[in-house]
Coordinates of C-alpha atoms in Angstrom, one line a residue:
X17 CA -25.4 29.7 -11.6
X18 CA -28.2 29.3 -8.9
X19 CA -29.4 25.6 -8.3
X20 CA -33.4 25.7 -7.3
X21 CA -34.1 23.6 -4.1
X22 CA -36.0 20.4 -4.5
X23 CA -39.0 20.2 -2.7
X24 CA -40.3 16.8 -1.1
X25 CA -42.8 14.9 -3.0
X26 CA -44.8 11.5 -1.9
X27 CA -45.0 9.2 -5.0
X28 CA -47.3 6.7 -5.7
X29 CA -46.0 3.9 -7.8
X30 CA -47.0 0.7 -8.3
X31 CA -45.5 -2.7 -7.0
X32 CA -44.2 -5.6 -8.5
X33 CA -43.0 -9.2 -7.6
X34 CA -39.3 -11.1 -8.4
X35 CA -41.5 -13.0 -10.8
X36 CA -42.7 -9.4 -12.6
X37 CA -39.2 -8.5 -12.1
X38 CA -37.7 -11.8 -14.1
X39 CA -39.4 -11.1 -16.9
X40 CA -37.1 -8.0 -17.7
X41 CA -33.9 -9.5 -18.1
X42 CA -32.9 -8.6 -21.5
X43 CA -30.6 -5.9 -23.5
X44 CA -33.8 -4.5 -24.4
X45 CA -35.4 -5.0 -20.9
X46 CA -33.2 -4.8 -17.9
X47 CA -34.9 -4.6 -14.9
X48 CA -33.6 -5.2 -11.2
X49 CA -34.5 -4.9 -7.7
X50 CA -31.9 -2.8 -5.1
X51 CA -32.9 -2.5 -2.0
X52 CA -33.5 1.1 0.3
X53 CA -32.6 3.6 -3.4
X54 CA -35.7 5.6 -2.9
X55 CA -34.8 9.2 -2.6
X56 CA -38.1 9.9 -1.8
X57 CA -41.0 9.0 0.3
X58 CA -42.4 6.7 -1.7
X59 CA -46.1 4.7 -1.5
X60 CA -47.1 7.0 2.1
X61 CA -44.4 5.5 3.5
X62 CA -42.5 8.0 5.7
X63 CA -39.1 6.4 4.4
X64 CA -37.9 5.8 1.2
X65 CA -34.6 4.3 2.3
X66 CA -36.5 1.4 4.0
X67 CA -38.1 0.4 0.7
X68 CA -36.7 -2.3 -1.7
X69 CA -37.2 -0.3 -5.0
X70 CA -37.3 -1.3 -8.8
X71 CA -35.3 0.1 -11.4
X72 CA -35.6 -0.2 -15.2
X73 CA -31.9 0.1 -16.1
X74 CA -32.6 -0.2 -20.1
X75 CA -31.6 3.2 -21.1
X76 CA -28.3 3.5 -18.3
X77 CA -26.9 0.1 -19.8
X78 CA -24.1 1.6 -21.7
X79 CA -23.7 4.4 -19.4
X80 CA -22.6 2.4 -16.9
X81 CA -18.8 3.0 -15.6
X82 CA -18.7 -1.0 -15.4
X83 CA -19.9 -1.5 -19.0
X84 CA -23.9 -3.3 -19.7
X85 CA -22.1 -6.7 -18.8
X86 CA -22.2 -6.4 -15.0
X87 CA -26.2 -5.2 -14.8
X88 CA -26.9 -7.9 -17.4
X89 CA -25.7 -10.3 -15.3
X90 CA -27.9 -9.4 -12.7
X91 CA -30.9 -8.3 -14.7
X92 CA -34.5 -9.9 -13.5
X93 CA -33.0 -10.5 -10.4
X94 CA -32.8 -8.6 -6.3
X95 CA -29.2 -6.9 -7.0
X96 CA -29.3 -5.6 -4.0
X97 CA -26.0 -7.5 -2.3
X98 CA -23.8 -7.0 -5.3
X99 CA -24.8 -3.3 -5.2
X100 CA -24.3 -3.1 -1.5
X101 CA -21.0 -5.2 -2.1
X102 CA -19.0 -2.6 -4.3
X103 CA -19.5 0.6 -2.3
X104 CA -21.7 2.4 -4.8
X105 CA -20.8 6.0 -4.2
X106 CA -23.4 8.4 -3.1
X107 CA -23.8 9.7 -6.0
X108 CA -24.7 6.5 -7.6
X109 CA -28.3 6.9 -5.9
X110 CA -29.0 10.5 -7.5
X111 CA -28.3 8.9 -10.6
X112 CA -30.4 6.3 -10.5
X113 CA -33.7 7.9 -9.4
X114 CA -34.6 8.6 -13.1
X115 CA -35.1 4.9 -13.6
X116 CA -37.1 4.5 -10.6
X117 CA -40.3 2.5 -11.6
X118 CA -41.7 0.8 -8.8
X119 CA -41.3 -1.1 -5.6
X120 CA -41.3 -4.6 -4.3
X121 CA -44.2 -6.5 -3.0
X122 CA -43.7 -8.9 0.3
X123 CA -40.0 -7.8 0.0
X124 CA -37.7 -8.7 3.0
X125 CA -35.5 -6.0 4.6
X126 CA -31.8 -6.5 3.5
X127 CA -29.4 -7.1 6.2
X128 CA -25.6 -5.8 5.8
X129 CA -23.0 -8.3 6.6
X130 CA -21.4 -7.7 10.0
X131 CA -18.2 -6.7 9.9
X132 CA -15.6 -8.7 12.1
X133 CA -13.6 -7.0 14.1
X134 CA -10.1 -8.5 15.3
X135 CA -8.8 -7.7 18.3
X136 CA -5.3 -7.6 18.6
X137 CA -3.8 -8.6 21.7
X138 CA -1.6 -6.3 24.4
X139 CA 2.0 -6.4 25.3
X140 CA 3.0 -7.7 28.5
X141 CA 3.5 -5.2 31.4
X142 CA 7.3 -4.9 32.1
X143 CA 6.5 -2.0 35.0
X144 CA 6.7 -4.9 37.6
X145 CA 9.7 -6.6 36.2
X146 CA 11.6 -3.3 36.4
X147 CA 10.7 -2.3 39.9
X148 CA 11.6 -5.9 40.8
X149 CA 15.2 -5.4 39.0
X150 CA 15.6 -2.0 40.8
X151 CA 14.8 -3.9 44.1
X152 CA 17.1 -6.3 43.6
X153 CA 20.2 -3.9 42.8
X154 CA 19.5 -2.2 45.5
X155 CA 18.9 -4.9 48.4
X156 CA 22.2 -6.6 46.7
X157 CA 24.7 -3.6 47.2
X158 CA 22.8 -2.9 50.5
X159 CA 24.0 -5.9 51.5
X160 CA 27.7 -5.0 50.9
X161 CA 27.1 -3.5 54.3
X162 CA 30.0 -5.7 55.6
X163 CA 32.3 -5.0 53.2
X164 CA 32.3 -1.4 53.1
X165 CA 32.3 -2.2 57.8
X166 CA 35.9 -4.2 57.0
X167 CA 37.0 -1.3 55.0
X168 CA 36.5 0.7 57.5
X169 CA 38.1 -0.8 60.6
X170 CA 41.0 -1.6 58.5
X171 CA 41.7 1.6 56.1
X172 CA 39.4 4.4 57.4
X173 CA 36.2 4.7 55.1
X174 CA 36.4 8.0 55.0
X175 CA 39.9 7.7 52.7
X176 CA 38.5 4.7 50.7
X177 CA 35.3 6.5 49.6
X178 CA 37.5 8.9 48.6
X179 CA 38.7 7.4 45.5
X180 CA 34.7 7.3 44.1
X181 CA 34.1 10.7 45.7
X182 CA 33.0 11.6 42.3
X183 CA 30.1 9.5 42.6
X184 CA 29.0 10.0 45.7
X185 CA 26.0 12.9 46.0
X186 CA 27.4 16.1 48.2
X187 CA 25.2 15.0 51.2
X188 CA 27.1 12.4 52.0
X189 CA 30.3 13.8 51.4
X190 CA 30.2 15.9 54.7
X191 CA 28.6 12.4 56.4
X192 CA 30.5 12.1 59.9
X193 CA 30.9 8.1 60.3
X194 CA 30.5 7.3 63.9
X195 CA 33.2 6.1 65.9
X196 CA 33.8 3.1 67.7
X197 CA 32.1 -0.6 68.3
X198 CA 31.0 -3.1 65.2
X199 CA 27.5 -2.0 65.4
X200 CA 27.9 2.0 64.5
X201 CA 30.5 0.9 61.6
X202 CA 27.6 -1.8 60.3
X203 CA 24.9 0.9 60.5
X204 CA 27.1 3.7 58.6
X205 CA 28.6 1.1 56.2
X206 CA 24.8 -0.1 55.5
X207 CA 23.5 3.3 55.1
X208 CA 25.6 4.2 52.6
X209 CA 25.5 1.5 51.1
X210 CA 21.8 1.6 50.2
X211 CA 21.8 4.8 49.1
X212 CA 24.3 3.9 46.2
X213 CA 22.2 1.3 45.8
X214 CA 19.1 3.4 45.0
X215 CA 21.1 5.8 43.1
X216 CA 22.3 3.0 40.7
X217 CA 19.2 1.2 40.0
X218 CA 17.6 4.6 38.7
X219 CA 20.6 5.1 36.7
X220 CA 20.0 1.3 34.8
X221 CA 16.2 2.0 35.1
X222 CA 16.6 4.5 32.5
X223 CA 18.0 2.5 30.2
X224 CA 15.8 -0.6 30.3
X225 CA 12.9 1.6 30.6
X226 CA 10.2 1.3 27.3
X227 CA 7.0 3.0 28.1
X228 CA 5.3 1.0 25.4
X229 CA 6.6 -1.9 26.3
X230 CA 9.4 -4.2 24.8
X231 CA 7.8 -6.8 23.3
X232 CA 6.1 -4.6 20.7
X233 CA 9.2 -3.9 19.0
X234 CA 11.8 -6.9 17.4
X235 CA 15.2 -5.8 18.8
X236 CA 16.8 -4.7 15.7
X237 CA 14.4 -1.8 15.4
X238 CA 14.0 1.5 17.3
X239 CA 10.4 1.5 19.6
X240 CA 9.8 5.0 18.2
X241 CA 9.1 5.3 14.0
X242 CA 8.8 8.9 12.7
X243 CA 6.0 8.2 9.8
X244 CA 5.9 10.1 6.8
X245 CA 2.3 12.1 6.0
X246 CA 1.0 10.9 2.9
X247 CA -0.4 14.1 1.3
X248 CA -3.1 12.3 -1.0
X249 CA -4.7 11.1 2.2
X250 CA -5.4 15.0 4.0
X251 CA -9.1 16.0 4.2
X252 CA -10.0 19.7 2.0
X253 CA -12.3 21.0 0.6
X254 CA -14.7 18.0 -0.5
X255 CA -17.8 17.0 1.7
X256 CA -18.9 13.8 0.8
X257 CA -22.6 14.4 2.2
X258 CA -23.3 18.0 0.8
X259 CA -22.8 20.0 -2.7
X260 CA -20.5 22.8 -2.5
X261 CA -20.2 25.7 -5.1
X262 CA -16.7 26.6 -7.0
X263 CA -16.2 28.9 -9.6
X264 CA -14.9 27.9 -12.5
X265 CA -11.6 30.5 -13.7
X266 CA -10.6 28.8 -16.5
X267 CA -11.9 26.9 -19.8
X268 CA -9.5 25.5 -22.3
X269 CA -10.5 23.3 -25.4
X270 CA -7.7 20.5 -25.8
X271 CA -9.4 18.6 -28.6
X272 CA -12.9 18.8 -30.1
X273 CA -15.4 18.9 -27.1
X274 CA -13.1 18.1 -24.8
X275 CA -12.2 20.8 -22.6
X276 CA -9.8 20.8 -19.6
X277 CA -12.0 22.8 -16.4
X278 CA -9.8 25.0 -13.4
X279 CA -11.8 26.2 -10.4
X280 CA -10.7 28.1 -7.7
X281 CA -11.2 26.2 -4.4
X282 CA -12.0 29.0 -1.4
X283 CA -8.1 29.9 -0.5
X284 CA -5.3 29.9 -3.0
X285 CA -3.8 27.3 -0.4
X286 CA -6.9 25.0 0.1
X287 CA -6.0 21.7 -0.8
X288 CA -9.1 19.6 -2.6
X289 CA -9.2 16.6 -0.2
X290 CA -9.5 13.8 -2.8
X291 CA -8.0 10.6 -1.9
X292 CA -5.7 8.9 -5.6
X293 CA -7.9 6.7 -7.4
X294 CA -11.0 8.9 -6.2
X295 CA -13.5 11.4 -8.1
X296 CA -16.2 14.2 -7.6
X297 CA -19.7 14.1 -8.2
X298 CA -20.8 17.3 -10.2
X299 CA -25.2 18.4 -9.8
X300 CA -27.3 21.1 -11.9
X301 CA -30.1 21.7 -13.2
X302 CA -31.0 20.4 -16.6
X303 CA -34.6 21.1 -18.3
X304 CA -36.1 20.9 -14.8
X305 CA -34.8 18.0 -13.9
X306 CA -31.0 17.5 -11.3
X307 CA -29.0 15.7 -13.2
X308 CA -25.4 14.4 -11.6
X309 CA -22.3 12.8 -13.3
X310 CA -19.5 11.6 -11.8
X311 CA -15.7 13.0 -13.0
X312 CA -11.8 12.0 -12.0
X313 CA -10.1 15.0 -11.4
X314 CA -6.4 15.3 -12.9
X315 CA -5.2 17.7 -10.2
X316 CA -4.5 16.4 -6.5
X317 CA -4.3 17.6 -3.0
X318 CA -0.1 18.9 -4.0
X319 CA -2.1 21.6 -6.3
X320 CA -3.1 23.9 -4.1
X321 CA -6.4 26.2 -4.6
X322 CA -7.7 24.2 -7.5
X323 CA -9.1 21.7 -8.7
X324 CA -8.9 20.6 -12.7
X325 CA -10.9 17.8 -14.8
X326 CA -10.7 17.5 -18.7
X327 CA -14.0 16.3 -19.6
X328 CA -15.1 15.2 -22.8
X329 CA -18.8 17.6 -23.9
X330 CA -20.6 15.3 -26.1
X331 CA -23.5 17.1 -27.7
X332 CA -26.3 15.2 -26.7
X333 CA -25.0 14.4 -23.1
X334 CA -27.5 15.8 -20.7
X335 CA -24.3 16.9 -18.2
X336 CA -21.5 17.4 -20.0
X337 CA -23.0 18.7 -23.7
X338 CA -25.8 21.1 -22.4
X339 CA -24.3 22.2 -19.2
X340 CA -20.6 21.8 -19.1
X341 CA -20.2 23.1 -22.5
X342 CA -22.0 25.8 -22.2
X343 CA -20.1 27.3 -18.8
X344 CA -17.9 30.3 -19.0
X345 CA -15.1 31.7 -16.8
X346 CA -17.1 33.1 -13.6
X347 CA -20.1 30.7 -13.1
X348 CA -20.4 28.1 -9.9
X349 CA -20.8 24.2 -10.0
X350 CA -21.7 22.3 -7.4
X351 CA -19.4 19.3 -6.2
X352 CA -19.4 17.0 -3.9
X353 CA -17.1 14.0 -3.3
X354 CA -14.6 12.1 -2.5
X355 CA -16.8 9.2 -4.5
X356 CA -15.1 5.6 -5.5
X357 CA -14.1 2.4 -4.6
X358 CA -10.6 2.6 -5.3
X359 CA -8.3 4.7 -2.8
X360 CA -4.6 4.1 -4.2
X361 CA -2.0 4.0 -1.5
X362 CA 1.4 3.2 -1.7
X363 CA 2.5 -0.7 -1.7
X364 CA -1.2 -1.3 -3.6
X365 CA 1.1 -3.9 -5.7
X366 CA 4.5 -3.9 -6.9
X367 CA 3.2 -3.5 -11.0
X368 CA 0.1 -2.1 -12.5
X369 CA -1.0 -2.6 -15.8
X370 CA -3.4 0.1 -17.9
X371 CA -5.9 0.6 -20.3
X372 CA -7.5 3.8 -21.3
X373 CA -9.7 5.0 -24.2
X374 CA -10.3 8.6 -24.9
X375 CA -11.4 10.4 -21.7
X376 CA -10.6 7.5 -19.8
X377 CA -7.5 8.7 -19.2
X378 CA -8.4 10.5 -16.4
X379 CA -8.0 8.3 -13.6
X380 CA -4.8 6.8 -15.0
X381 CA -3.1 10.1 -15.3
X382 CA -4.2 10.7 -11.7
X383 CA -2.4 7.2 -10.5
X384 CA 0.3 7.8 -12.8
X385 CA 1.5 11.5 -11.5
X386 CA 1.0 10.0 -7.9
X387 CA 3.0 7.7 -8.7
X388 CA 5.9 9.2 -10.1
X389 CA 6.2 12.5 -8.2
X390 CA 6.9 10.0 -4.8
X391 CA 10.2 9.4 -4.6
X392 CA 9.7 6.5 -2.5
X393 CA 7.3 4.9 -4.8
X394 CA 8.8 1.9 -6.7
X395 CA 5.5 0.9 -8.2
X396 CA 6.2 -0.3 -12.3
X397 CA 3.3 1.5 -14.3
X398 CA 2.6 0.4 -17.9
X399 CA -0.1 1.8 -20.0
X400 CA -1.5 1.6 -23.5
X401 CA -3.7 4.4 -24.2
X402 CA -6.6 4.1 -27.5
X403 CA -7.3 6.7 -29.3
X404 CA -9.0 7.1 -32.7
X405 CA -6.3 9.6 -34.1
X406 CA -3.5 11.4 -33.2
X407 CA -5.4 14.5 -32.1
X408 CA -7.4 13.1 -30.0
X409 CA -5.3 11.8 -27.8
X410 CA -5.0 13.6 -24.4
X411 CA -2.7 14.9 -21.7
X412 CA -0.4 13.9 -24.2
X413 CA 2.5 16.7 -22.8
X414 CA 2.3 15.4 -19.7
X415 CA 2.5 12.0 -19.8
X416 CA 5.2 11.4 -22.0
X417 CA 7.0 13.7 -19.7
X418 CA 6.5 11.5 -17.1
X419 CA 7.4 8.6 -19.4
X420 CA 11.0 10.4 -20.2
X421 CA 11.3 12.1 -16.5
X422 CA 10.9 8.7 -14.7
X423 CA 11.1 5.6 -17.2
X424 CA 11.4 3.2 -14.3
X425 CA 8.2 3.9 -12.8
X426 CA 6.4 4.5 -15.8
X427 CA 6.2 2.8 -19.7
X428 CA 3.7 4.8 -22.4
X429 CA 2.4 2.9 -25.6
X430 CA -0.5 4.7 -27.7
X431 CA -2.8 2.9 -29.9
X432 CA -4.3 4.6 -32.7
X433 CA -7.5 4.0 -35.1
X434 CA -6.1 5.8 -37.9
X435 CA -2.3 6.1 -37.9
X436 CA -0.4 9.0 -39.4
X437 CA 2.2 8.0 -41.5
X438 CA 5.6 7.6 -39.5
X439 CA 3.8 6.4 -36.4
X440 CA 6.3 4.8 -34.0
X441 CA 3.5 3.3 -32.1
X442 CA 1.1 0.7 -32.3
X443 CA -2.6 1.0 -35.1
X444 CA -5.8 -0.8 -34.7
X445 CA -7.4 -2.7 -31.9
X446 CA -6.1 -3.4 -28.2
X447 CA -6.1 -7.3 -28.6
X448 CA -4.5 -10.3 -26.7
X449 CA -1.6 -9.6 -28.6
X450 CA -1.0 -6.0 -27.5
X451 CA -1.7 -6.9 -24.1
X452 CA 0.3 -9.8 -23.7
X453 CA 3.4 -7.4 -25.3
X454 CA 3.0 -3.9 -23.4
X455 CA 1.3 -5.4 -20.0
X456 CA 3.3 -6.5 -17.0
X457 CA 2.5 -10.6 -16.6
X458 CA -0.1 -12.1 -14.1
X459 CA 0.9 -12.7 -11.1
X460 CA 0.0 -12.2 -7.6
X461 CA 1.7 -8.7 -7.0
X462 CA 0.1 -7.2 -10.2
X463 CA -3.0 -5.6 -10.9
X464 CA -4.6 -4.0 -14.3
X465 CA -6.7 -1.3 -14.4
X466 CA -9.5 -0.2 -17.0
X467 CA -11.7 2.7 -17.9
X468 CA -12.7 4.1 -21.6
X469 CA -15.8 2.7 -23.8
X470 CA -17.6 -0.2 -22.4
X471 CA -16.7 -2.2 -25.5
X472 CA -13.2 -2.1 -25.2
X473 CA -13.3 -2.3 -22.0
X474 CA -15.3 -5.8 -22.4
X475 CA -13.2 -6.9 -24.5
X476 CA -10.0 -6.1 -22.3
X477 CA -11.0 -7.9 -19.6
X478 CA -12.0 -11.3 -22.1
X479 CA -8.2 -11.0 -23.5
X480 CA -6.8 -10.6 -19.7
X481 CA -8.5 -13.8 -18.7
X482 CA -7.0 -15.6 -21.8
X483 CA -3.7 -14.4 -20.7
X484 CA -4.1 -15.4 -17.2
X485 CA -5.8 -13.1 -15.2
X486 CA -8.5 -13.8 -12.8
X487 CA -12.3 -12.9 -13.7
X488 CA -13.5 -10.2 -11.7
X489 CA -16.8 -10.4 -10.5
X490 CA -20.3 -8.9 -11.5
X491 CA -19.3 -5.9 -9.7
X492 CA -15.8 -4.9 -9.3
X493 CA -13.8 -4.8 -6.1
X494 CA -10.1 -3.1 -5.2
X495 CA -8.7 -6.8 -4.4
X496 CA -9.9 -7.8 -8.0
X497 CA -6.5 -8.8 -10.3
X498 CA -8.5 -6.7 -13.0
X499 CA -10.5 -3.3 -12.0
X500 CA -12.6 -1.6 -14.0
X501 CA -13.3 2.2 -12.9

């Protein structure tokens, strides 16, 4: 499926103060400034990234991944720090350019935050220390010159080296000691005597020798630590700066509208390149206009030569229910990624907590398999996954797999709308209740995780607080306690 090119257009919109901007900072009327979101040249300025632009968010409220809470708390107002604070994803531009209505008048330029960089000091250098112990072993049997002399006026030194003849070097075992007078025995004593000296100092060299130096390393542990290749972390097939085309080789419905997506990455041993936690941007063309859309994969960089999402098609969403739906077996796609602000690694924290609604599941299950399939991973997952019936929920097969395959690692509770008789899980709403019963405590080394319908997702995070959770901010973060995807 060809994509046509877009060409470069100036646009002439008008301008608007913070004061016009205030005035929009309803449910009904959500405007906000963000500074340098033009994807165009904009007002015949050459670049649109150096102009503090105006969106009218109204229609994207409950689109929004972080639910219409965090732009309403920032609506009427220059958002352009908290937006800059987050890590938007590329992708997050494209998306908002429909909603591009103006710029700002007098603005100022925004200024990033510097980042502080911390040096870390160097070891000492031990080179000199060593050289100066080798000298000294040296000089100090070189100056058993005497001895070895009153060996050899009393015994013959020839016979007494005799008995260490195994460590002497073959040149000077055919050494002819001179004969006669204190001053050739001193000479041939000291001689030989220094050259055993050199020979052992480079044999203890050797073994106080650390070319990194010692005082990186405690004692107890070895200066050299093989480090095992996280897998998750390996760059593929994804470009985060340019849209690449796959062809899709397999469609599957798993519940109404939702179907689970398999295309085949370039080799059938390319790896995908998505960091855990991480998802794709996915572009076409949609009654003339490039729409883009945002998706966690539930494959990873251990399947090799494909990549699979299971994406819910709703019929009136511009992406997913007129062109997703409508693929079959054989077309391209364009993606592009990794996108995110979370990037799981191992030792994140030593529980996790989760909540998923419907297709929400996504990024859980991608956390979750991660998770389990390390051996050395000793992270405690629980989730509680909503559903409105039994049929709709998803992955189902595989996570209570995982659930039976690795119940230390990993806890499963489903909620249900509508119960079928004989349900051994929970009905109804996820409330305090729930929460407080299936979730892993507060405390310092646990974090909970949220995605699903911005509802229940607001209302999550309210009962979390109650419990004891700390507030995450207007726009989430990875070190929040609670983080919304």
């Amino acid at each position: 499926m060809s994509v046509p090119e877009t060409k470069e257009l100036k646009v002439e919109l008008p301008e608007y103060t913070l004061k016009d901007v205030a005035a929009h900072n309803t449910k009904g009327d959500t405007w906000m400034v963000i500074h340098g979101q033009g994807n165009f040249p904009l007002n015949n300025q050459k670049d649109g990234a150096n102009i503090t632009t105006v969106f009218d968010l109204t229609k994207y409220l409950h689109d929004h991944p972080g639910g219409p809470e965090v732009l309403l708390e920032v609506a009427g107002t220059d958002a352009t720090a908290d937006y800059e604070d987050v890590g938007h994803s590329e992708d997050a531009r494209e998306i908002m350019q429909p909603f591009l209505v103006g710029t700002l008048k007098d603005a100022h330029q925004y200024v990033q935050p510097k980042t502080v960089r911390v040096v870390s000091q160097k070891a000492p250098e031990v080179a000199n220390s060593s050289s100066s112990t080798i000298k000294t072993i040296a000089f100090t049997l070189g100056g058993l010159a005497p001895v070895f002399y009153l060996i050899s006026q009393r015994n013959n030194l020839t016979k007494s080296l005799g008995a260490i003849s195994h460590l002497i070097p073959h040149p000077l075992k055919n050494l002819r000691l001179p004969h006669g007078g204190f001053i050739n025995g001193f000479l041939a004593a000291s001689a030989i005597s220094t050259v055993l000296g050199v020979m052992v100092a480079r044999q203890a060299s050797r073994f106080t020798k650390i070319d990194s130096g010692f005082m990186r390393f405690p004692p107890h542990k070895k200066s050299k630590k093989v480090l095992r290749v996280d897998p998750h972390l390996a760059r593929g097939f994804l470009d985060p700066q340019h849209y690449q085309r796959l062809h899709l080789v397999e469609k599957t419905e798993l519940a109404t509208n939702v179907y689970r997506f398999v295309f085949a990455l370039p080799t059938a041993t390319g790896i995908l390149g998505l960091p855990i936690g991480q998802h794709v941007s996915i572009r076409a063309v949609v009654d003339g206009a490039s729409i883009t859309r945002s998706y966690t994969p539930t494959s990873n960089n251990l399947d090799r030569g494909r990549i699979e999402l299971v994406i819910k098609c709703y019929p009136d969403g511009l992406l997913s229910g007129k062109y997703l739906a409508g693929l079959t077996v054989g077309e391209e796609v364009e993606f592009r990624g990794p996108k995110g602000s979370m990037r799981y690694t191992q030792g994140l924290c030593r529980k996790i907590g989760m909540v998923a609604g419907g297709t929400g599941i996504t990024p859980m299950f991608q956390l979750i398999r991660a998770i389990c399939e390390n051996d050395t991973d000793t992270t405690e997952v629980s989730l509680v996954y909503a559903n409105r019936s039994e049929s709709d929920i998803l992955l189902r097969e595989e996570l209570e797999r995982f659930a039976r395959q690795y119940p230390k690692n990993f806890k499963l509770w489903y909620m249900l709308d509508s119960a079928p008789e004989g349900w051994t899980y929970g009905s109804g709403y996820v409330d305090q209740a729930v929460l407080a019963k299936q979730l892993p405590a507060p405390s310092p080394d646990t974090k909970v995780m949220l995605c699903g319908p911005p509802g229940m997702v607001n209302a999550t995070k309210k009962n979390l607080v109650a419990l004891g959770f700390t507030k995450p901010g207007v726009v989430g973060k990875m070190t929040d306690q609670i983080f919304c995807f």
